[in-house]
Coordinates of C-alpha atoms in Angstrom, one line a residue:
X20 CA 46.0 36.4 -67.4
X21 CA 44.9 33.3 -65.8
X22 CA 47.7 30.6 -64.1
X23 CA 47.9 27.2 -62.7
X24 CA 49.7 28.8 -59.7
X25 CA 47.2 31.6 -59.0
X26 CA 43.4 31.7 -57.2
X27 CA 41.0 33.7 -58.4
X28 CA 40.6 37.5 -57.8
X29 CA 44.3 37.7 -58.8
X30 CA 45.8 40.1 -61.7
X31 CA 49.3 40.6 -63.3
X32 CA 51.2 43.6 -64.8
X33 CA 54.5 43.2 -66.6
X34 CA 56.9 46.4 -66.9
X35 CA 59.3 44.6 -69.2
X36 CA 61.6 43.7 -66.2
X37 CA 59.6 43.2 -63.2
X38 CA 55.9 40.3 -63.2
X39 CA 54.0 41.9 -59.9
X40 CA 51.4 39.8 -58.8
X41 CA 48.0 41.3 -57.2
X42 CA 45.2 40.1 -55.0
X43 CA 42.3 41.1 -53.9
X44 CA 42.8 39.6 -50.6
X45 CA 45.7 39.7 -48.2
X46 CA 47.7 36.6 -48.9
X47 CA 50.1 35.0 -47.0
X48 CA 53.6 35.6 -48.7
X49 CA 55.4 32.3 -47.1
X50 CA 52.1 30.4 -48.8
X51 CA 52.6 31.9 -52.1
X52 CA 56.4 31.7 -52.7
X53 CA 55.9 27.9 -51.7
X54 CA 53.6 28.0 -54.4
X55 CA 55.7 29.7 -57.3
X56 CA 58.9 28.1 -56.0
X57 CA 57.2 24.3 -55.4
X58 CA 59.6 22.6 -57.8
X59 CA 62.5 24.5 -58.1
X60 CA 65.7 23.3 -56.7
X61 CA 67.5 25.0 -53.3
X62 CA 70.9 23.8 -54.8
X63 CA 71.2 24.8 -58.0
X64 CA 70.9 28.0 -60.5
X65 CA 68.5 26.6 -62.7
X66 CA 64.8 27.6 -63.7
X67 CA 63.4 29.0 -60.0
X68 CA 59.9 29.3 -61.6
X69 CA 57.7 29.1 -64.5
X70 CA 54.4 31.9 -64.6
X71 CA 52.5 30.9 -67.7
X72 CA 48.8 31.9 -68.7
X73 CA 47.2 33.5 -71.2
X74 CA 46.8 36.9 -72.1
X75 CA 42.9 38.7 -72.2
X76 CA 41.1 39.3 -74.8
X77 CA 44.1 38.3 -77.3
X78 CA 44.2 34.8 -75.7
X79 CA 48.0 34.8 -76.4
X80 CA 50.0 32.6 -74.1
X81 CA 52.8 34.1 -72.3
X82 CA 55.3 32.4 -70.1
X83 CA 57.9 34.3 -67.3
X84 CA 61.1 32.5 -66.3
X85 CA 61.0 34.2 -62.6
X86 CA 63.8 34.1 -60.3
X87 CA 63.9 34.5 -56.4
X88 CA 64.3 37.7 -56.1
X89 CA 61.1 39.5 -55.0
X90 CA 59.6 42.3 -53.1
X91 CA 56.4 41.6 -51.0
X92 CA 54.0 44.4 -50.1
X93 CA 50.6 44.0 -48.7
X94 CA 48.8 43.0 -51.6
X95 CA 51.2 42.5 -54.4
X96 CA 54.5 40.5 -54.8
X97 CA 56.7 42.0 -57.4
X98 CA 59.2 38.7 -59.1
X99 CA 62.0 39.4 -61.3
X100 CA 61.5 38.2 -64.7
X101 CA 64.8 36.5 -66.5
X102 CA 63.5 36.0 -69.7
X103 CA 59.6 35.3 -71.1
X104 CA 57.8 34.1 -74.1
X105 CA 54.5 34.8 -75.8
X106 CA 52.7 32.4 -78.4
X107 CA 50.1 32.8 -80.5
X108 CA 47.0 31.0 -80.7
X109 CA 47.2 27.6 -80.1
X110 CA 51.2 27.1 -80.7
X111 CA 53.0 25.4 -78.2
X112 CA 57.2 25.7 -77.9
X113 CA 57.6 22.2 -79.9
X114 CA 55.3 23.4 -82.4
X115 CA 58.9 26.2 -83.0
X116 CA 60.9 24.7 -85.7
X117 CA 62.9 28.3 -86.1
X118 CA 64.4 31.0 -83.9
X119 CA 65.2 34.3 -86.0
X120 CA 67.6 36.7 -84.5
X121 CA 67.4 40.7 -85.8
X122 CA 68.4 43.8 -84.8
X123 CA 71.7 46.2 -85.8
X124 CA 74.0 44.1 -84.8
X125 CA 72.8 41.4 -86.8
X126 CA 72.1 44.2 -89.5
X127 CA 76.1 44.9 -89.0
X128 CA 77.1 41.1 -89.1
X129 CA 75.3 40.5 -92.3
X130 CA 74.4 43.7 -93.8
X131 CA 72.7 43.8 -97.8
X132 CA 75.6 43.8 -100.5
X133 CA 73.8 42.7 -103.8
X134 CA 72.8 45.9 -104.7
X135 CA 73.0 47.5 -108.4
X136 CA 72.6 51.0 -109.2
X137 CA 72.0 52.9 -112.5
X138 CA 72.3 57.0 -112.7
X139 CA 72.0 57.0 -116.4
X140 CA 69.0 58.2 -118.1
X141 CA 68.3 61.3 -115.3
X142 CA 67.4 58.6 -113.1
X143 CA 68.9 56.9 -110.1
X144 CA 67.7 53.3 -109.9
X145 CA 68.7 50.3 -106.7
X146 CA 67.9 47.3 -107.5
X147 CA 68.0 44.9 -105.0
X148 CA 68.7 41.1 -105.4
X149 CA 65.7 38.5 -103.9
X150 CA 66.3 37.0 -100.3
X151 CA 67.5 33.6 -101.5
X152 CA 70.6 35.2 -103.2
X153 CA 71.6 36.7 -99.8
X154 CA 71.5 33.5 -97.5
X155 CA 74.7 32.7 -96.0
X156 CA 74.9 29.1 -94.7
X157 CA 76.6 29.3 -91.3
X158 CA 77.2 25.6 -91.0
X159 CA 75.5 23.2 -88.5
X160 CA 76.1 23.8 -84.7
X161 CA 75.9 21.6 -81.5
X162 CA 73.3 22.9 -79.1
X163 CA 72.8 20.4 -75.8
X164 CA 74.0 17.7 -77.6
X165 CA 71.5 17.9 -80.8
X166 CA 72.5 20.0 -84.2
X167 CA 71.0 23.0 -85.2
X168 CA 71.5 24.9 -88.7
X169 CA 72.5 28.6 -88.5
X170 CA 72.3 30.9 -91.7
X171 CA 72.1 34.1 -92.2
X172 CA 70.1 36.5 -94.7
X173 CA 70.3 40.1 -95.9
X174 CA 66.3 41.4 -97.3
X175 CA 64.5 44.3 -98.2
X176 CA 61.3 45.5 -96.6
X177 CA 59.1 48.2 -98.7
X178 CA 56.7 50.5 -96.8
X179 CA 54.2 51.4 -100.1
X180 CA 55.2 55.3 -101.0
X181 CA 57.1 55.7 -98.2
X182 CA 61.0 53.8 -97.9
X183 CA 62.6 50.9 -98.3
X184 CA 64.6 49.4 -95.7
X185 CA 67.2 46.4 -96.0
X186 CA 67.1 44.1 -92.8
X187 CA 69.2 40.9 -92.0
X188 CA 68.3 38.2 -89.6
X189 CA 70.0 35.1 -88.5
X190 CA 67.9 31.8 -88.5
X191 CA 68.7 28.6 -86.1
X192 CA 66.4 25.6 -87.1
X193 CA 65.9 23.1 -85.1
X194 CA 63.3 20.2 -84.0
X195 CA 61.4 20.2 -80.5
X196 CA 62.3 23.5 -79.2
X197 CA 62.0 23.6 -75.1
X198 CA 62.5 26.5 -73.0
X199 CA 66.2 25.5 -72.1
X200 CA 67.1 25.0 -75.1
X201 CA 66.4 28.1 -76.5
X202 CA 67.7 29.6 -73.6
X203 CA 71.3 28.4 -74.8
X204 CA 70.7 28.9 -78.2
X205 CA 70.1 32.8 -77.9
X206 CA 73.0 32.6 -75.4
X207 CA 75.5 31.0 -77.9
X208 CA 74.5 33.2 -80.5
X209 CA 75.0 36.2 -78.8
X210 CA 78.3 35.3 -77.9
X211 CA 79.5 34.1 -81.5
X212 CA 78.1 37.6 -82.4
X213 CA 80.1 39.4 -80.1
X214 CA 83.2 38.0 -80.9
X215 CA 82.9 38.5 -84.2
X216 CA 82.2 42.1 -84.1
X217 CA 84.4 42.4 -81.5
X218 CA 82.4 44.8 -79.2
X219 CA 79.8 43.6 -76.3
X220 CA 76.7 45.5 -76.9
X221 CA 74.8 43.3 -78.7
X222 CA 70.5 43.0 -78.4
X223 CA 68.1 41.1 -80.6
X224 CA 64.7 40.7 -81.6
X225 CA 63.9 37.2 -81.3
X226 CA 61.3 35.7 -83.7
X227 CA 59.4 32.2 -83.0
X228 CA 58.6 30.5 -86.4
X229 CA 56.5 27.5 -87.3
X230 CA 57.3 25.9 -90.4
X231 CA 53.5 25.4 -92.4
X232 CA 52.6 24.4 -95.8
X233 CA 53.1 28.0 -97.0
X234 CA 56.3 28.7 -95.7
X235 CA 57.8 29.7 -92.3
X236 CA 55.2 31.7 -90.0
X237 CA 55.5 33.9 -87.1
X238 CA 54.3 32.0 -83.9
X239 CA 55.7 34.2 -81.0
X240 CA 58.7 35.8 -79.5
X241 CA 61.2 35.4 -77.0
X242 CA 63.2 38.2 -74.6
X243 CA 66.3 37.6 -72.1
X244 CA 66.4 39.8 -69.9
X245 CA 69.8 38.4 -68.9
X246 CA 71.1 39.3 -72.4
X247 CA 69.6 43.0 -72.1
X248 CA 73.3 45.3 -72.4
X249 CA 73.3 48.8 -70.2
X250 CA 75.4 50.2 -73.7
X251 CA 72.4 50.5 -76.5
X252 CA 72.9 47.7 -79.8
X253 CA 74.8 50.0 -82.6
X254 CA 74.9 49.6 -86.3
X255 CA 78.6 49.0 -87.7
X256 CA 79.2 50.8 -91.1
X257 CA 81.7 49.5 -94.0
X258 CA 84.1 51.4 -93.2
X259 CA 84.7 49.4 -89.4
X260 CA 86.8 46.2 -89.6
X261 CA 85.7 42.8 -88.8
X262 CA 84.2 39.7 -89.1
X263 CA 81.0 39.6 -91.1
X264 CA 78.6 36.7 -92.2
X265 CA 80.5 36.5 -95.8
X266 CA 84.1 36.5 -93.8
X267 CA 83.4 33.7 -91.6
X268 CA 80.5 31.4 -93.5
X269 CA 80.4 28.0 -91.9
X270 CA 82.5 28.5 -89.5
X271 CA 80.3 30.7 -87.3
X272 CA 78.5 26.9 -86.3
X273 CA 81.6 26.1 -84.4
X274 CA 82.2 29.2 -82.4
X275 CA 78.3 28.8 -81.4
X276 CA 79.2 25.1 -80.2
X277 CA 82.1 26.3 -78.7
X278 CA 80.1 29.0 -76.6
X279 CA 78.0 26.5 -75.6
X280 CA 79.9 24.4 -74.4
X281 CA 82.0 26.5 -72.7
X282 CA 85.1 25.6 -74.1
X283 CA 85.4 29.5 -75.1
X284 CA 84.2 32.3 -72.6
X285 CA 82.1 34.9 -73.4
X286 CA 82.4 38.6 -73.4
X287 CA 81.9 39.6 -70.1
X288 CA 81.2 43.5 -70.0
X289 CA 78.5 45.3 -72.7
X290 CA 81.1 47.8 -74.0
X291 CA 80.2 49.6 -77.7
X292 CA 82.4 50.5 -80.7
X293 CA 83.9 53.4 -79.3
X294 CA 84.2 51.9 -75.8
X295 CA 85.8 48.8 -77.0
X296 CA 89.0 50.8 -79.0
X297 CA 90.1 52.4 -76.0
X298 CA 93.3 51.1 -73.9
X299 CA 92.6 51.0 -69.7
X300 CA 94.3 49.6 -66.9
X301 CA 91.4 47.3 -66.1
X302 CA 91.5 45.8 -69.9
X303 CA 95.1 45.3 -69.2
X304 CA 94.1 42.7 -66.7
X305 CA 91.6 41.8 -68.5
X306 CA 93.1 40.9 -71.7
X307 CA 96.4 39.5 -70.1
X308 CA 94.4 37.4 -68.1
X309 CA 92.4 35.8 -71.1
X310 CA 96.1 35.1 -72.9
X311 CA 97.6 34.1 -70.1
X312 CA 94.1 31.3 -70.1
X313 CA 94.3 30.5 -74.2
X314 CA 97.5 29.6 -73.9
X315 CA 97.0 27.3 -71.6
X316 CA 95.1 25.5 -73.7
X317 CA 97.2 25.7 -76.7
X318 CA 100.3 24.9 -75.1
X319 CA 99.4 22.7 -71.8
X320 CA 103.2 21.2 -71.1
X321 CA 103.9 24.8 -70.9
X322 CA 107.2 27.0 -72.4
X323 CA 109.6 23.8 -73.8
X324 CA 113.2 24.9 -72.2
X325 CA 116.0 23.7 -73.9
X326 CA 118.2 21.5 -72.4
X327 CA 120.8 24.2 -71.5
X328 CA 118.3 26.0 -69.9
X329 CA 116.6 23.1 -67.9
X330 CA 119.9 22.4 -66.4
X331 CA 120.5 26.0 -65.2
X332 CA 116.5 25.4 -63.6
X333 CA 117.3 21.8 -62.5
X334 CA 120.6 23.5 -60.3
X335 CA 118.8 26.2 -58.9
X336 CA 115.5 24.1 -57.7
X337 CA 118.5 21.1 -55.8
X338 CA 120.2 24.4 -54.3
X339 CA 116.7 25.9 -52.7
X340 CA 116.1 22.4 -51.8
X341 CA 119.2 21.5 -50.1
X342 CA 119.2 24.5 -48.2
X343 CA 115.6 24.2 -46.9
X344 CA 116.9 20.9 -45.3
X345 CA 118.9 22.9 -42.8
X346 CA 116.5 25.2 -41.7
X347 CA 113.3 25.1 -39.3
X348 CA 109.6 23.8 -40.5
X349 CA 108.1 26.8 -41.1
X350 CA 111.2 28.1 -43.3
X351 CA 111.9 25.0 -45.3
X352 CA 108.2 25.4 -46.2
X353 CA 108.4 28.7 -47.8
X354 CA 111.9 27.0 -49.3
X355 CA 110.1 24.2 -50.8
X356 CA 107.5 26.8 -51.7
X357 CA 109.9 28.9 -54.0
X358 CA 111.4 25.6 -55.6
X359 CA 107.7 24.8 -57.2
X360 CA 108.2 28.3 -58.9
X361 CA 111.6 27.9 -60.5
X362 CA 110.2 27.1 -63.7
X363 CA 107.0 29.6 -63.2
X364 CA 108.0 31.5 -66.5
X365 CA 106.7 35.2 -67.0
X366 CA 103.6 36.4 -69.0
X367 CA 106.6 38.0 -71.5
X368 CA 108.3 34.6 -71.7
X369 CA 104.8 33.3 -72.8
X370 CA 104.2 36.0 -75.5
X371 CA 107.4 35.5 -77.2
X372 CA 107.0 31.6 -76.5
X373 CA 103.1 31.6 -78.6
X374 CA 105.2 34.1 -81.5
X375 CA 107.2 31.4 -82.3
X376 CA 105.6 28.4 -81.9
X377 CA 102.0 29.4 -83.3
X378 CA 102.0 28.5 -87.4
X379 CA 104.8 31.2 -89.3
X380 CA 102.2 32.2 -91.7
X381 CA 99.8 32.9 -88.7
X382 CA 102.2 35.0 -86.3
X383 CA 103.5 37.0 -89.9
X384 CA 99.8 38.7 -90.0
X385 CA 100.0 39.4 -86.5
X386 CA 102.9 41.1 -86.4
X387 CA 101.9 43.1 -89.2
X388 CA 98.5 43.7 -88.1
X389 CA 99.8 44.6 -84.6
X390 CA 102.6 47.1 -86.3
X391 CA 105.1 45.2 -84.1
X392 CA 109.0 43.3 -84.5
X393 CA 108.5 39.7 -84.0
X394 CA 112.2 39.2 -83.9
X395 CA 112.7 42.0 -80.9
X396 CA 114.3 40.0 -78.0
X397 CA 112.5 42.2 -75.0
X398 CA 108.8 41.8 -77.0
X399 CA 106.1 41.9 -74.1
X400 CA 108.3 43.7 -71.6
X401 CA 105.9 46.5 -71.6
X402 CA 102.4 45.5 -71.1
X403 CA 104.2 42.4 -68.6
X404 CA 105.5 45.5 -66.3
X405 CA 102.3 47.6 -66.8
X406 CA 100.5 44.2 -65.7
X407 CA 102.8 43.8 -62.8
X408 CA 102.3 47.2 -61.7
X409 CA 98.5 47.3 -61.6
X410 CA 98.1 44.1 -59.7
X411 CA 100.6 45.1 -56.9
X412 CA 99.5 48.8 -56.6
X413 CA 102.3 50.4 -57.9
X414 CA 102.2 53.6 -60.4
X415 CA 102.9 51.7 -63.9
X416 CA 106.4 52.6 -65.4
X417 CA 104.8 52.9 -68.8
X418 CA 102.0 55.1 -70.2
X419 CA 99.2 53.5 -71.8
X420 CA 100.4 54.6 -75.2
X421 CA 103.7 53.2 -74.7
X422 CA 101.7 49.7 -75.0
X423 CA 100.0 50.3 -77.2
X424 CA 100.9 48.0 -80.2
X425 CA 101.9 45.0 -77.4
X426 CA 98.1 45.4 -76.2
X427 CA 96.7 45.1 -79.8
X428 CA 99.9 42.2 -80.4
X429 CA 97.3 40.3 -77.3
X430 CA 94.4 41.2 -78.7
X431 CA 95.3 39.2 -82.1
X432 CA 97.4 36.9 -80.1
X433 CA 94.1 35.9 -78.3
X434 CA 91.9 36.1 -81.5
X435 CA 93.8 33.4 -83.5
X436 CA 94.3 31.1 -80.9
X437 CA 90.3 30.6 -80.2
X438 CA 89.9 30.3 -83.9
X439 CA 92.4 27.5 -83.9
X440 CA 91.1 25.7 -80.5
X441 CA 87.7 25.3 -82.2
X442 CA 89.4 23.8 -85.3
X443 CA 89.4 26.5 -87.7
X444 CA 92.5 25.8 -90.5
X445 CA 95.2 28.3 -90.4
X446 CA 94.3 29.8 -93.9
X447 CA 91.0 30.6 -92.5
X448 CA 92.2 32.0 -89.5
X449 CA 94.8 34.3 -91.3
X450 CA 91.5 35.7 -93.5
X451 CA 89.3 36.6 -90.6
X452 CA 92.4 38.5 -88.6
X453 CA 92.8 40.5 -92.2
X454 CA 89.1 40.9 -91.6
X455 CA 89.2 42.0 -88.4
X456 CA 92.0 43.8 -88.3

């Protein structure tokens, strides 16, 4: 590989994780991070470096997005690589009008339904349906501020005399493709993905097309390395509940544009199937903390007292008050404190609060997909004392089974009110809990 960055009598080796740069000649390190690093910013987490060059004898150009973190020895500096890019020929990254996203979680999101079968006649024929009959439009999303269209596709690849294999791929078209934005497109995706299936380990193959005169070509690929999960991709069956390419259609566009930007958070650990149906006391704070966020944003003003009840707060916040004024600094202080949290309602007072103010049609699903009462009085007493417990250190009064429909009563709780702060109609919302659930 040759690069704008390197002198002759230099040579690379890529492991899939690490770029390792090697010279003939002892270099001076300081001298050749100034080099890699020239135009990268001290201040901010953006692109540290760009390797690029060309590949020998294929002439393929490859590119390496390389952070700061290296390892100097005495002839070889070893970079770590956050994502890279290869091109074919002569194609350059505007010349990519489509980014196509496989693997068996897409396989899972979008798997092949239009098949026929016919055992009569000693026979047993599949007939498969062509590729345009399985596109699912998944609506236009907003990526940095320009659109991009997202479907998705279910086909059939047939090795000659040996087996047929049905694949699925989702496809993001877009204009001008640059290395940031495909960076937030794989990024967004990834994240719709996971919410939908509901599980973190998620990895793709991603495919660079060019759009010719006979159709879409391959041109290249791209790899994150910052989207690699430690828990191995897995392929869903149809027997596993939740949201698939048919369930959500063109709604998927908005939970991309969402992702990106950042009005919804990601998943934040790689955890599989199996991993993500089991209850533990760090999920606990986990999952509490993400209702106690979404219903922040659903309900800003916060729980709505009734007037009754505001006057029973009013009197208590005057009493603190008026007896902070006859005590010294430091303890009026910690008086005044304790007034601000009068009102500083409980994560049970919220859960009963988003039951009943959250669209009737909407809570009846989740209280029958959480196998729970919505009109018990004490509902969220449980996982609110197992909460307490864990983040002061004391040995939780309840067993994890004893929460276990409240936890999944969050879980759905958390689920619908995403859906409905990216503008998805109730109706809609309703059909993909049924889905997922």
């Amino acid at each position: 590989m040759e690069n704008r960055y390197i002198q002759e009598g230099m040579h690379f080796c890529f492991d899939g994780k690490t770029l390792t740069v090697y010279f003939d000649n002892r270099l001076d390190p300081t001298q050749l991070m100034e080099a890699l690093f020239s135009d990268a910013s001290e201040t901010t987490n953006e692109i540290k470096g760009i390797v690029e060059g060309r590949v020998k004898p294929s002439d393929e150009y490859a590119a390496f997005h390389i952070s700061c973190r290296s390892v100097i020895r005495e002839h070889s500096v070893a970079l770590g690589v956050v994502a890279y890019w290869i091109l074919y020929g002569e194609v350059g990254l505007g010349d990519i009008g489509r980014m196509r996203f496989e693997g068996e979680c897409v396989d899972s999101f979008c798997p092949m339904t239009n098949l026929e079968t016919d055992i009569s006649k000693g026979r047993y024929v599949v007939t498969a349906t062509t590729c345009e009959e399985n596109v699912i439009d998944l609506g236009t999303a907003t990526i940095a501020g320009k659109s991009v269209a997202i479907s998705a596709e279910a086909f059939w690849v047939y090795d000659f005399r040996r087996n047929i294999q049905f694949k699925s791929c989702i496809s993001v078209d877009n204009d001008a493709l640059d290395y940031d934005r495909m960076k937030r497109i794989y990024i967004s995706v990834a994240s719709a993905l996971r919410f939908c299936l509901g599980r973190g380990n998620v990895d793709f193959e991603v495919i660079l097309c060019r759009d010719t005169s006979e159709g879409w070509e391959t041109a290249g690929e791209f790899t994150a390395l910052h989207g690699k999960t430690y828990v191995p991709d897995e392929y869903d069956g149809g027997d596993v509940a939740f949201v698939r390419a048919h369930n959500i259609g063109n709604h998927f566009s908005a939970l991309v544009s969402a992702f990106d930007s950042e009005m919804l958070e990601g998943k934040a650990l790689s955890e599989s199937r199996e991993d993500s149906q089991l209850i533990t006391l760090p999920k606990v704070i986990k999952l509490t903390s993400s209702f106690e966020h979404e219903f922040r944003e659903v309900f800003p003003e916060g729980i709505k007292h009734g007037v009754g009840t505001q006057r029973v707060y009013d009197k208590a916040r005057k009493a603190i008050l008026d007896a902070a004024e006859e005590l010294p600094s430091d303890s009026k202080r910690i008086l005044k404190r304790l007034s601000d949290r009068v009102e500083d309602d409980s994560l049970e007072a919220r859960i009963r609060y988003a039951c009943k103010k959250l669209p009737q049609t909407v809570c009846d699903v989740i209280f029958e997909k959480s196998s729970v009462n919505g009109k018990n009085t004490r509902l969220g007493k449980k996982i609110t004392t197992m909460r307490n417990d864990i983040a002061h250190g004391n040995k939780p009064r309840y067993d994890l089974g004893d929460i276990r429909e409240e936890y999944k009563l969050l879980i759905n709780l958390v689920f619908i009110m995403r859906l409905l702060r990216v503008g998805i109609p109730d109706d809609d919302a309703v059909r993909l809990l049924k889905a997922m659930s």
